[in-house]
PDB file of C-alpha atoms and ligand atoms in Angstrom:
ATOM      1  CA  MET A   1     -53.127   4.725  19.776  1.00 75.00           C
ATOM      2  CA  PRO A   2     -51.125   6.460  16.957  1.00 78.00           C
ATOM      3  CA  ILE A   3     -47.533   7.197  17.867  1.00 75.00           C
ATOM      4  CA  ASP A   4     -46.730  10.962  17.548  1.00 71.00           C
ATOM      5  CA  ILE A   5     -43.470  11.295  15.645  1.00 61.00           C
ATOM      6  CA  VAL A   6     -41.641  14.938  15.747  1.00 65.00           C
ATOM      7  CA  VAL A   7     -38.878  15.526  13.252  1.00 60.00           C
ATOM      8  CA  MET A   8     -36.382  18.008  13.891  1.00 49.00           C
ATOM      9  CA  LYS A   9     -33.485  19.077  11.429  1.00 49.00           C
ATOM     10  CA  ALA A  10     -30.481  21.002  12.410  1.00 50.00           C
ATOM     11  CA  VAL A  11     -29.293  23.837  10.234  1.00 57.00           C
ATOM     12  CA  ASN A  12     -25.427  24.076   9.865  1.00 83.00           C
ATOM     13  CA  ALA A  13     -24.790  27.235   7.884  1.00 85.00           C
ATOM     14  CA  GLU A  14     -21.081  27.483   9.123  1.00 89.00           C
ATOM     15  CA  ASN A  15     -20.338  23.961   8.236  1.00 93.00           C
ATOM     16  CA  ASP A  16     -21.718  24.501   4.789  1.00 93.00           C
ATOM     17  CA  ALA A  17     -19.391  27.504   4.442  1.00 93.00           C
ATOM     18  CA  ARG A  18     -16.285  25.575   5.436  1.00 94.00           C
ATOM     19  CA  ALA A  19     -17.465  22.753   3.029  1.00 97.00           C
ATOM     20  CA  ARG A  20     -17.478  25.112   0.077  1.00 97.00           C
ATOM     21  CA  GLU A  21     -13.929  26.309   0.819  1.00 98.00           C
ATOM     22  CA  VAL A  22     -12.655  22.700   1.031  1.00 98.00           C
ATOM     23  CA  ARG A  23     -14.458  21.892  -2.413  1.00 98.00           C
ATOM     24  CA  THR A  24     -12.932  24.958  -3.963  1.00 98.00           C
ATOM     25  CA  GLN A  25      -9.557  24.162  -3.092  1.00 98.00           C
ATOM     26  CA  LEU A  26      -9.907  20.300  -4.216  1.00 98.00           C
ATOM     27  CA  THR A  27     -11.694  21.701  -7.364  1.00 98.00           C
ATOM     28  CA  GLU A  28      -8.744  23.970  -8.065  1.00 97.00           C
ATOM     29  CA  ARG A  29      -6.429  21.294  -7.963  1.00 97.00           C
ATOM     30  CA  GLY A  30      -8.356  18.818 -10.169  1.00 98.00           C
ATOM     31  CA  ILE A  31      -8.683  16.340  -7.074  1.00 98.00           C
ATOM     32  CA  LEU A  32     -11.703  14.168  -6.715  1.00 98.00           C
ATOM     33  CA  GLY A  33     -13.039  14.539  -3.044  1.00 98.00           C
ATOM     34  CA  LEU A  34     -14.851  11.413  -1.753  1.00 98.00           C
ATOM     35  CA  ASN A  35     -16.622  11.110   1.625  1.00 98.00           C
ATOM     36  CA  PHE A  36     -16.921   7.285   2.611  1.00 98.00           C
ATOM     37  CA  MET A  37     -19.695   6.797   4.960  1.00 98.00           C
ATOM     38  CA  SER A  38     -21.092   3.496   6.566  1.00 98.00           C
ATOM     39  CA  SER A  39     -21.445   1.717   9.896  1.00 98.00           C
ATOM     40  CA  PRO A  40     -18.430   0.518  11.784  1.00 98.00           C
ATOM     41  CA  GLY A  41     -16.665  -2.440  10.342  1.00 98.00           C
ATOM     42  CA  SER A  42     -18.573  -2.438   7.157  1.00 98.00           C
ATOM     43  CA  GLY A  43     -15.427  -2.426   5.169  1.00 98.00           C
ATOM     44  CA  LYS A  44     -14.397   1.093   4.192  1.00 98.00           C
ATOM     45  CA  THR A  45     -10.842   0.782   5.075  1.00 98.00           C
ATOM     46  CA  SER A  46     -10.650  -2.580   3.561  1.00 98.00           C
ATOM     47  CA  LEU A  47     -11.973  -1.267   0.429  1.00 98.00           C
ATOM     48  CA  LEU A  48      -9.722   1.792   0.343  1.00 98.00           C
ATOM     49  CA  GLU A  49      -6.585  -0.516   0.779  1.00 98.00           C
ATOM     50  CA  GLU A  50      -7.672  -2.956  -1.980  1.00 98.00           C
ATOM     51  CA  THR A  51      -8.486   0.105  -4.293  1.00 98.00           C
ATOM     52  CA  ILE A  52      -5.306   1.741  -3.566  1.00 98.00           C
ATOM     53  CA  LYS A  53      -3.427  -1.499  -4.266  1.00 98.00           C
ATOM     54  CA  ARG A  54      -5.197  -2.042  -7.620  1.00 98.00           C
ATOM     55  CA  LEU A  55      -4.815   1.415  -8.922  1.00 98.00           C
ATOM     56  CA  THR A  56      -1.413   2.066  -7.925  1.00 96.00           C
ATOM     57  CA  GLY A  57       0.524   3.510 -10.873  1.00 96.00           C
ATOM     58  CA  GLU A  58      -2.701   4.861 -12.398  1.00 98.00           C
ATOM     59  CA  LEU A  59      -4.189   7.190  -9.805  1.00 98.00           C
ATOM     60  CA  ARG A  60      -2.767   8.830  -6.866  1.00 98.00           C
ATOM     61  CA  PHE A  61      -4.613   8.922  -3.446  1.00 98.00           C
ATOM     62  CA  ALA A  62      -4.462  10.935  -0.383  1.00 97.00           C
ATOM     63  CA  VAL A  63      -6.478   9.655   2.699  1.00 97.00           C
ATOM     64  CA  ILE A  64      -8.007  11.517   5.660  1.00 97.00           C
ATOM     65  CA  GLU A  65      -8.881   8.836   8.214  1.00 96.00           C
ATOM     66  CA  GLY A  66     -11.673   9.734  10.833  1.00 96.00           C
ATOM     67  CA  ASP A  67     -11.991   7.640  13.947  1.00 94.00           C
ATOM     68  CA  VAL A  68     -13.270   8.318  17.357  1.00 94.00           C
ATOM     69  CA  PHE A  69      -9.841   7.051  18.932  1.00 94.00           C
ATOM     70  CA  THR A  70      -6.697   5.191  17.651  1.00 94.00           C
ATOM     71  CA  ALA A  71      -4.663   5.692  14.342  1.00 95.00           C
ATOM     72  CA  MET A  72      -5.070   2.190  13.345  1.00 96.00           C
ATOM     73  CA  ASP A  73      -6.723   2.823  10.033  1.00 97.00           C
ATOM     74  CA  ALA A  74      -4.190   5.446   9.170  1.00 96.00           C
ATOM     75  CA  GLU A  75      -1.434   3.015   9.750  1.00 96.00           C
ATOM     76  CA  ARG A  76      -3.150   0.360   7.568  1.00 97.00           C
ATOM     77  CA  ILE A  77      -3.287   3.077   4.861  1.00 97.00           C
ATOM     78  CA  ALA A  78       0.257   4.279   5.291  1.00 96.00           C
ATOM     79  CA  ARG A  79       1.470   0.734   4.615  1.00 97.00           C
ATOM     80  CA  HIS A  80       0.439   1.285   0.938  1.00 98.00           C
ATOM     81  CA  GLY A  81       2.794   4.367   0.666  1.00 96.00           C
ATOM     82  CA  VAL A  82      -0.013   6.722   0.520  1.00 96.00           C
ATOM     83  CA  GLU A  83      -0.035  10.374   2.006  1.00 95.00           C
ATOM     84  CA  VAL A  84      -2.338   9.851   5.194  1.00 96.00           C
ATOM     85  CA  ILE A  85      -3.565  11.650   8.276  1.00 95.00           C
ATOM     86  CA  GLN A  86      -5.690  10.361  10.980  1.00 95.00           C
ATOM     87  CA  LEU A  87      -8.351  12.557  12.539  1.00 94.00           C
ATOM     88  CA  ASN A  88      -9.588  11.499  16.122  1.00 94.00           C
ATOM     89  CA  THR A  89     -12.786  13.215  17.145  1.00 93.00           C
ATOM     90  CA  GLU A  90     -12.517  11.906  20.668  1.00 93.00           C
ATOM     91  CA  GLY A  91     -16.172  11.285  21.007  1.00 92.00           C
ATOM     92  CA  SER A  92     -18.032  13.075  18.159  1.00 91.00           C
ATOM     93  CA  CYS A  93     -19.924  10.744  15.867  1.00 95.00           C
ATOM     94  CA  HIS A  94     -19.067  12.435  12.659  1.00 95.00           C
ATOM     95  CA  LEU A  95     -16.370  14.440  10.881  1.00 95.00           C
ATOM     96  CA  THR A  96     -16.984  18.308   9.968  1.00 94.00           C
ATOM     97  CA  ALA A  97     -15.743  20.471   7.204  1.00 95.00           C
ATOM     98  CA  HIS A  98     -13.926  22.616   9.748  1.00 93.00           C
ATOM     99  CA  MET A  99     -11.710  19.619  10.676  1.00 94.00           C
ATOM    100  CA  ILE A 100     -10.955  18.888   7.017  1.00 96.00           C
ATOM    101  CA  LEU A 101     -10.115  22.530   6.209  1.00 95.00           C
ATOM    102  CA  GLU A 102      -7.742  22.285   9.408  1.00 93.00           C
ATOM    103  CA  VAL A 103      -5.789  19.237   8.249  1.00 94.00           C
ATOM    104  CA  LEU A 104      -5.686  19.741   4.538  1.00 96.00           C
ATOM    105  CA  PRO A 105      -2.650  21.871   4.467  1.00 95.00           C
ATOM    106  CA  ARG A 106      -0.796  19.003   6.181  1.00 94.00           C
ATOM    107  CA  LEU A 107      -1.234  16.799   3.298  1.00 96.00           C
ATOM    108  CA  ASN A 108       0.923  17.035   0.157  1.00 96.00           C
ATOM    109  CA  LEU A 109      -1.690  17.277  -2.481  1.00 97.00           C
ATOM    110  CA  ASP A 110       0.793  17.562  -5.528  1.00 96.00           C
ATOM    111  CA  GLY A 111      -0.215  15.228  -8.233  1.00 97.00           C
ATOM    112  CA  ILE A 112      -2.914  13.886  -6.229  1.00 98.00           C
ATOM    113  CA  ASP A 113      -6.044  12.462  -8.194  1.00 98.00           C
ATOM    114  CA  ILE A 114      -8.264  11.505  -5.308  1.00 98.00           C
ATOM    115  CA  LEU A 115      -8.729  12.612  -1.619  1.00 98.00           C
ATOM    116  CA  ALA A 116     -10.589   9.896   0.161  1.00 98.00           C
ATOM    117  CA  ILE A 117     -12.121  10.866   3.560  1.00 98.00           C
ATOM    118  CA  GLU A 118     -13.161   7.985   5.758  1.00 98.00           C
ATOM    119  CA  ASN A 119     -16.081   9.314   7.961  1.00 98.00           C
ATOM    120  CA  ILE A 120     -16.642   7.923  11.424  1.00 97.00           C
ATOM    121  CA  GLY A 121     -18.381   4.607  11.399  1.00 97.00           C
ATOM    122  CA  ASN A 122     -22.088   5.538  11.660  1.00 94.00           C
ATOM    123  CA  LEU A 123     -25.171   5.612   9.470  1.00 97.00           C
ATOM    124  CA  ILE A 124     -26.724   8.711  11.030  1.00 96.00           C
ATOM    125  CA  CYS A 125     -24.419  11.767  12.118  1.00 96.00           C
ATOM    126  CA  PRO A 126     -22.356  11.730   8.982  1.00 97.00           C
ATOM    127  CA  THR A 127     -25.105  12.379   6.734  1.00 97.00           C
ATOM    128  CA  SER A 128     -25.927  15.988   8.044  1.00 94.00           C
ATOM    129  CA  TYR A 129     -22.400  17.160   7.309  1.00 96.00           C
ATOM    130  CA  ASP A 130     -21.091  18.372   4.119  1.00 97.00           C
ATOM    131  CA  LEU A 131     -17.247  17.761   4.135  1.00 97.00           C
ATOM    132  CA  GLY A 132     -16.473  19.496   0.928  1.00 98.00           C
ATOM    133  CA  GLU A 133     -16.331  16.241  -0.990  1.00 98.00           C
ATOM    134  CA  HIS A 134     -17.651  16.040  -4.735  1.00 98.00           C
ATOM    135  CA  ARG A 135     -19.090  12.443  -4.142  1.00 98.00           C
ATOM    136  CA  ARG A 136     -20.566  10.633  -1.168  1.00 98.00           C
ATOM    137  CA  VAL A 137     -19.787   7.012  -1.129  1.00 98.00           C
ATOM    138  CA  ALA A 138     -22.086   4.930   0.933  1.00 98.00           C
ATOM    139  CA  CYS A 139     -21.320   1.215   1.911  1.00 98.00           C
ATOM    140  CA  LEU A 140     -23.734  -1.424   3.518  1.00 98.00           C
ATOM    141  CA  SER A 141     -22.167  -4.674   4.408  1.00 98.00           C
ATOM    142  CA  THR A 142     -24.024  -7.848   4.049  1.00 98.00           C
ATOM    143  CA  ALA A 143     -23.297  -8.698   7.774  1.00 97.00           C
ATOM    144  CA  GLU A 144     -25.411  -6.007   9.003  1.00 98.00           C
ATOM    145  CA  GLY A 145     -28.679  -7.141   7.687  1.00 97.00           C
ATOM    146  CA  GLU A 146     -31.106  -6.382   5.006  1.00 97.00           C
ATOM    147  CA  ASP A 147     -33.316  -4.146   7.071  1.00 97.00           C
ATOM    148  CA  LYS A 148     -30.782  -1.171   7.151  1.00 98.00           C
ATOM    149  CA  VAL A 149     -31.826   0.503   3.929  1.00 98.00           C
ATOM    150  CA  ASP A 150     -35.314   0.810   5.472  1.00 98.00           C
ATOM    151  CA  LYS A 151     -34.233   1.902   8.972  1.00 97.00           C
ATOM    152  CA  TYR A 152     -31.457   4.251   7.936  1.00 98.00           C
ATOM    153  CA  PRO A 153     -32.685   5.675   4.539  1.00 98.00           C
ATOM    154  CA  LYS A 154     -31.017   8.955   4.647  1.00 98.00           C
ATOM    155  CA  LEU A 155     -27.428   8.020   3.707  1.00 98.00           C
ATOM    156  CA  PHE A 156     -28.397   5.672   0.922  1.00 98.00           C
ATOM    157  CA  SER A 157     -30.547   8.247  -0.398  1.00 98.00           C
ATOM    158  CA  ILE A 158     -28.039  11.178  -0.537  1.00 98.00           C
ATOM    159  CA  SER A 159     -25.020   9.033  -1.708  1.00 98.00           C
ATOM    160  CA  ASP A 160     -23.658   9.323  -5.202  1.00 98.00           C
ATOM    161  CA  ILE A 161     -22.951   5.387  -5.247  1.00 98.00           C
ATOM    162  CA  ASN A 162     -24.264   2.666  -2.960  1.00 98.00           C
ATOM    163  CA  LEU A 163     -21.684  -0.262  -2.430  1.00 98.00           C
ATOM    164  CA  LEU A 164     -22.892  -3.586  -1.137  1.00 98.00           C
ATOM    165  CA  THR A 165     -19.732  -4.668   0.510  1.00 98.00           C
ATOM    166  CA  LYS A 166     -18.622  -8.154   1.874  1.00 98.00           C
ATOM    167  CA  ALA A 167     -20.794  -9.990  -0.882  1.00 98.00           C
ATOM    168  CA  ASP A 168     -18.887 -13.127   0.033  1.00 98.00           C
ATOM    169  CA  LEU A 169     -20.590 -13.408   3.263  1.00 98.00           C
ATOM    170  CA  ALA A 170     -24.248 -12.967   1.943  1.00 98.00           C
ATOM    171  CA  PRO A 171     -25.003 -16.772   1.910  1.00 97.00           C
ATOM    172  CA  HIS A 172     -24.003 -17.112   5.349  1.00 98.00           C
ATOM    173  CA  VAL A 173     -25.883 -14.289   6.847  1.00 98.00           C
ATOM    174  CA  ASN A 174     -29.235 -14.652   4.859  1.00 96.00           C
ATOM    175  CA  PHE A 175     -28.562 -11.449   2.821  1.00 98.00           C
ATOM    176  CA  ASP A 176     -30.343 -11.528  -0.583  1.00 98.00           C
ATOM    177  CA  LEU A 177     -28.050  -9.140  -2.712  1.00 98.00           C
ATOM    178  CA  ASP A 178     -30.533  -8.806  -5.524  1.00 98.00           C
ATOM    179  CA  ARG A 179     -33.384  -7.714  -3.264  1.00 98.00           C
ATOM    180  CA  VAL A 180     -31.404  -5.039  -1.340  1.00 98.00           C
ATOM    181  CA  ALA A 181     -29.767  -3.925  -4.593  1.00 98.00           C
ATOM    182  CA  ALA A 182     -33.273  -3.316  -6.083  1.00 98.00           C
ATOM    183  CA  LYS A 183     -34.299  -1.615  -2.920  1.00 98.00           C
ATOM    184  CA  LEU A 184     -31.234   0.866  -3.020  1.00 98.00           C
ATOM    185  CA  ALA A 185     -31.861   1.420  -6.696  1.00 98.00           C
ATOM    186  CA  ALA A 186     -35.515   2.482  -5.910  1.00 98.00           C
ATOM    187  CA  LEU A 187     -34.678   4.652  -3.055  1.00 98.00           C
ATOM    188  CA  ASN A 188     -31.994   6.437  -4.980  1.00 98.00           C
ATOM    189  CA  THR A 189     -32.635   6.395  -8.620  1.00 98.00           C
ATOM    190  CA  LYS A 190     -29.268   8.611  -9.511  1.00 98.00           C
ATOM    191  CA  ALA A 191     -26.668   6.426  -7.453  1.00 98.00           C
ATOM    192  CA  PRO A 192     -25.266   3.156  -9.190  1.00 98.00           C
ATOM    193  CA  VAL A 193     -25.378   0.098  -6.893  1.00 98.00           C
ATOM    194  CA  ILE A 194     -22.360  -2.185  -6.993  1.00 98.00           C
ATOM    195  CA  THR A 195     -21.908  -5.454  -4.969  1.00 98.00           C
ATOM    196  CA  THR A 196     -18.212  -5.729  -3.933  1.00 98.00           C
ATOM    197  CA  SER A 197     -16.039  -8.061  -1.903  1.00 98.00           C
ATOM    198  CA  VAL A 198     -12.329  -7.259  -1.260  1.00 98.00           C
ATOM    199  CA  ASN A 199     -11.912 -11.194  -0.587  1.00 98.00           C
ATOM    200  CA  THR A 200     -12.985 -12.198  -4.013  1.00 98.00           C
ATOM    201  CA  GLY A 201     -12.564  -9.157  -6.082  1.00 98.00           C
ATOM    202  CA  GLU A 202     -16.199  -9.149  -7.035  1.00 98.00           C
ATOM    203  CA  GLY A 203     -17.425  -5.395  -8.149  1.00 98.00           C
ATOM    204  CA  LEU A 204     -13.895  -4.013  -7.830  1.00 98.00           C
ATOM    205  CA  ASP A 205     -13.628  -3.348 -11.740  1.00 98.00           C
ATOM    206  CA  ALA A 206     -16.783  -1.488 -11.811  1.00 98.00           C
ATOM    207  CA  TRP A 207     -15.824   0.428  -8.749  1.00 98.00           C
ATOM    208  CA  SER A 208     -12.545   1.288 -10.184  1.00 98.00           C
ATOM    209  CA  ASP A 209     -14.245   2.501 -13.562  1.00 98.00           C
ATOM    210  CA  TRP A 210     -16.665   4.749 -11.461  1.00 98.00           C
ATOM    211  CA  LEU A 211     -13.326   6.219  -9.851  1.00 98.00           C
ATOM    212  CA  ARG A 212     -11.732   6.816 -13.152  1.00 98.00           C
ATOM    213  CA  GLN A 213     -14.933   8.498 -14.566  1.00 98.00           C
ATOM    214  CA  GLY A 214     -14.866  10.622 -11.447  1.00 98.00           C
ATOM    215  CA  CYS A 215     -11.219  11.681 -11.918  1.00 98.00           C
ATOM    216  CA  ARG A 216     -11.719  12.422 -15.528  1.00 98.00           C
ATOM    217  CA  GLU A 217     -14.675  14.900 -14.596  1.00 97.00           C
ATOM    218  CA  ALA A 218     -12.318  16.427 -11.686  1.00 97.00           C
ATOM    219  CA  ALA A 219      -9.674  17.028 -14.126  1.00 95.00           C
ATOM    220  CA  ALA A 220     -12.126  18.694 -16.657  1.00 94.00           C
ATOM    221  CA  ARG A 221     -13.547  21.125 -14.037  1.00 84.00           C
TER     222      ARG A 221
HETATM  223  N1  GTP B 301     -15.498 -11.576   4.445  1.00 66.36           N
HETATM  224  C1  GTP B 301     -15.177 -10.158   4.243  1.00 66.36           C
HETATM  225  N2  GTP B 301     -14.600  -9.400   5.182  1.00 66.36           N
HETATM  226  C2  GTP B 301     -14.344  -8.275   4.760  1.00 66.36           C
HETATM  227  C3  GTP B 301     -14.709  -7.458   3.594  1.00 66.36           C
HETATM  228  N3  GTP B 301     -14.164  -6.170   3.759  1.00 66.36           N
HETATM  229  C4  GTP B 301     -13.709  -6.039   5.013  1.00 66.36           C
HETATM  230  N4  GTP B 301     -13.777  -7.250   5.742  1.00 66.36           N
HETATM  231  C5  GTP B 301     -13.627  -7.420   7.116  1.00 66.36           C
HETATM  232  O1  GTP B 301     -14.384  -6.577   7.901  1.00 66.36           O
HETATM  233  C6  GTP B 301     -13.769  -6.195   9.066  1.00 66.36           C
HETATM  234  C7  GTP B 301     -13.936  -4.618   9.220  1.00 66.36           C
HETATM  235  O2  GTP B 301     -13.313  -3.912   7.974  1.00 66.36           O
HETATM  236  P1  GTP B 301     -12.922  -2.383   7.942  1.00 66.36           P
HETATM  237  O3  GTP B 301     -12.247  -2.259   6.692  1.00 66.36           O
HETATM  238  O4  GTP B 301     -11.758  -2.349   9.134  1.00 66.36           O
HETATM  239  O5  GTP B 301     -14.039  -1.849   8.040  1.00 66.36           O
HETATM  240  P2  GTP B 301     -14.472  -0.105   8.689  1.00 66.36           P
HETATM  241  O6  GTP B 301     -15.566   0.052   7.828  1.00 66.36           O
HETATM  242  O7  GTP B 301     -13.238   0.602   8.000  1.00 66.36           O
HETATM  243  O8  GTP B 301     -14.506   0.069  10.112  1.00 66.36           O
HETATM  244  P3  GTP B 301     -14.423   1.510  10.935  1.00 66.36           P
HETATM  245  O9  GTP B 301     -13.416   2.268  10.399  1.00 66.36           O
HETATM  246  O10 GTP B 301     -14.369   0.981  12.317  1.00 66.36           O
HETATM  247  O11 GTP B 301     -15.683   2.084  10.665  1.00 66.36           O
HETATM  248  C8  GTP B 301     -12.252  -6.524   8.982  1.00 66.36           C
HETATM  249  O12 GTP B 301     -12.046  -7.712   9.793  1.00 66.36           O
HETATM  250  C9  GTP B 301     -12.289  -6.991   7.524  1.00 66.36           C
HETATM  251  O13 GTP B 301     -11.330  -7.927   7.109  1.00 66.36           O
HETATM  252  C10 GTP B 301     -15.169  -8.339   2.546  1.00 66.36           C
HETATM  253  O14 GTP B 301     -15.190  -7.916   1.486  1.00 66.36           O
HETATM  254  N5  GTP B 301     -15.336  -9.610   2.809  1.00 66.36           N
HETATM  255 MG1   MG B 302     -11.992   2.139   8.927  1.00 66.36          MG
END
């Protein structure tokens, strides 16, 4: 018997209005706003740490860390001498633009090139909430399995870049990087796909170039 599938979409006009406020504030300052989204443990904070280390002296970062509980990720970022705030949702599976608007005044954004927002680890809820970012960064780690692009397509189809993280683990977890990269490229023809590993440094030059280009565009707005 065919399965009855019901699709229901939430409309969130209030969040969108707050997101526009955030985006305006960032745009006026020439800051590139990034929203990092992916599963828990797929390597968002590790990538941010490695990126900050590599680009120190060239680009200045501020970071908003989203987690359900703990300040662990903010503590990791703070070790790199970067302005950071930890947002705890205490249960909610995503950040909202309202939360970002609330904490923005607490960050010193003078001279900042990139505001990186690490969303709650989750492939579903964050995709429905514009945070006021300019670009959405989606990560998929090899350890999660090849099927995640098919099972959770929305994130990878609305993103501005798709990063295949933990490339160094691919041979150990039966993950065909080329096959998944092709699948992502077909799903989202506008977003580049970059294979990365913070352990080997693979892909981090291309990722840094993508950030540099985004910053040039943000400064020219
Ligand atoms: N082998 C390998 N391990 C990695 C890589 N990147 C991150 N890891 C490891 O993956 C684990 C999770 O990384 P995090 O950076 O904390 O992941 P996250 O996406 O920020 O996790 P949440 O904030 O909980 O959603 C850590 O033990 C990292 O050391 C990588 O490129 N290769
Ligand atoms: Mg993290």
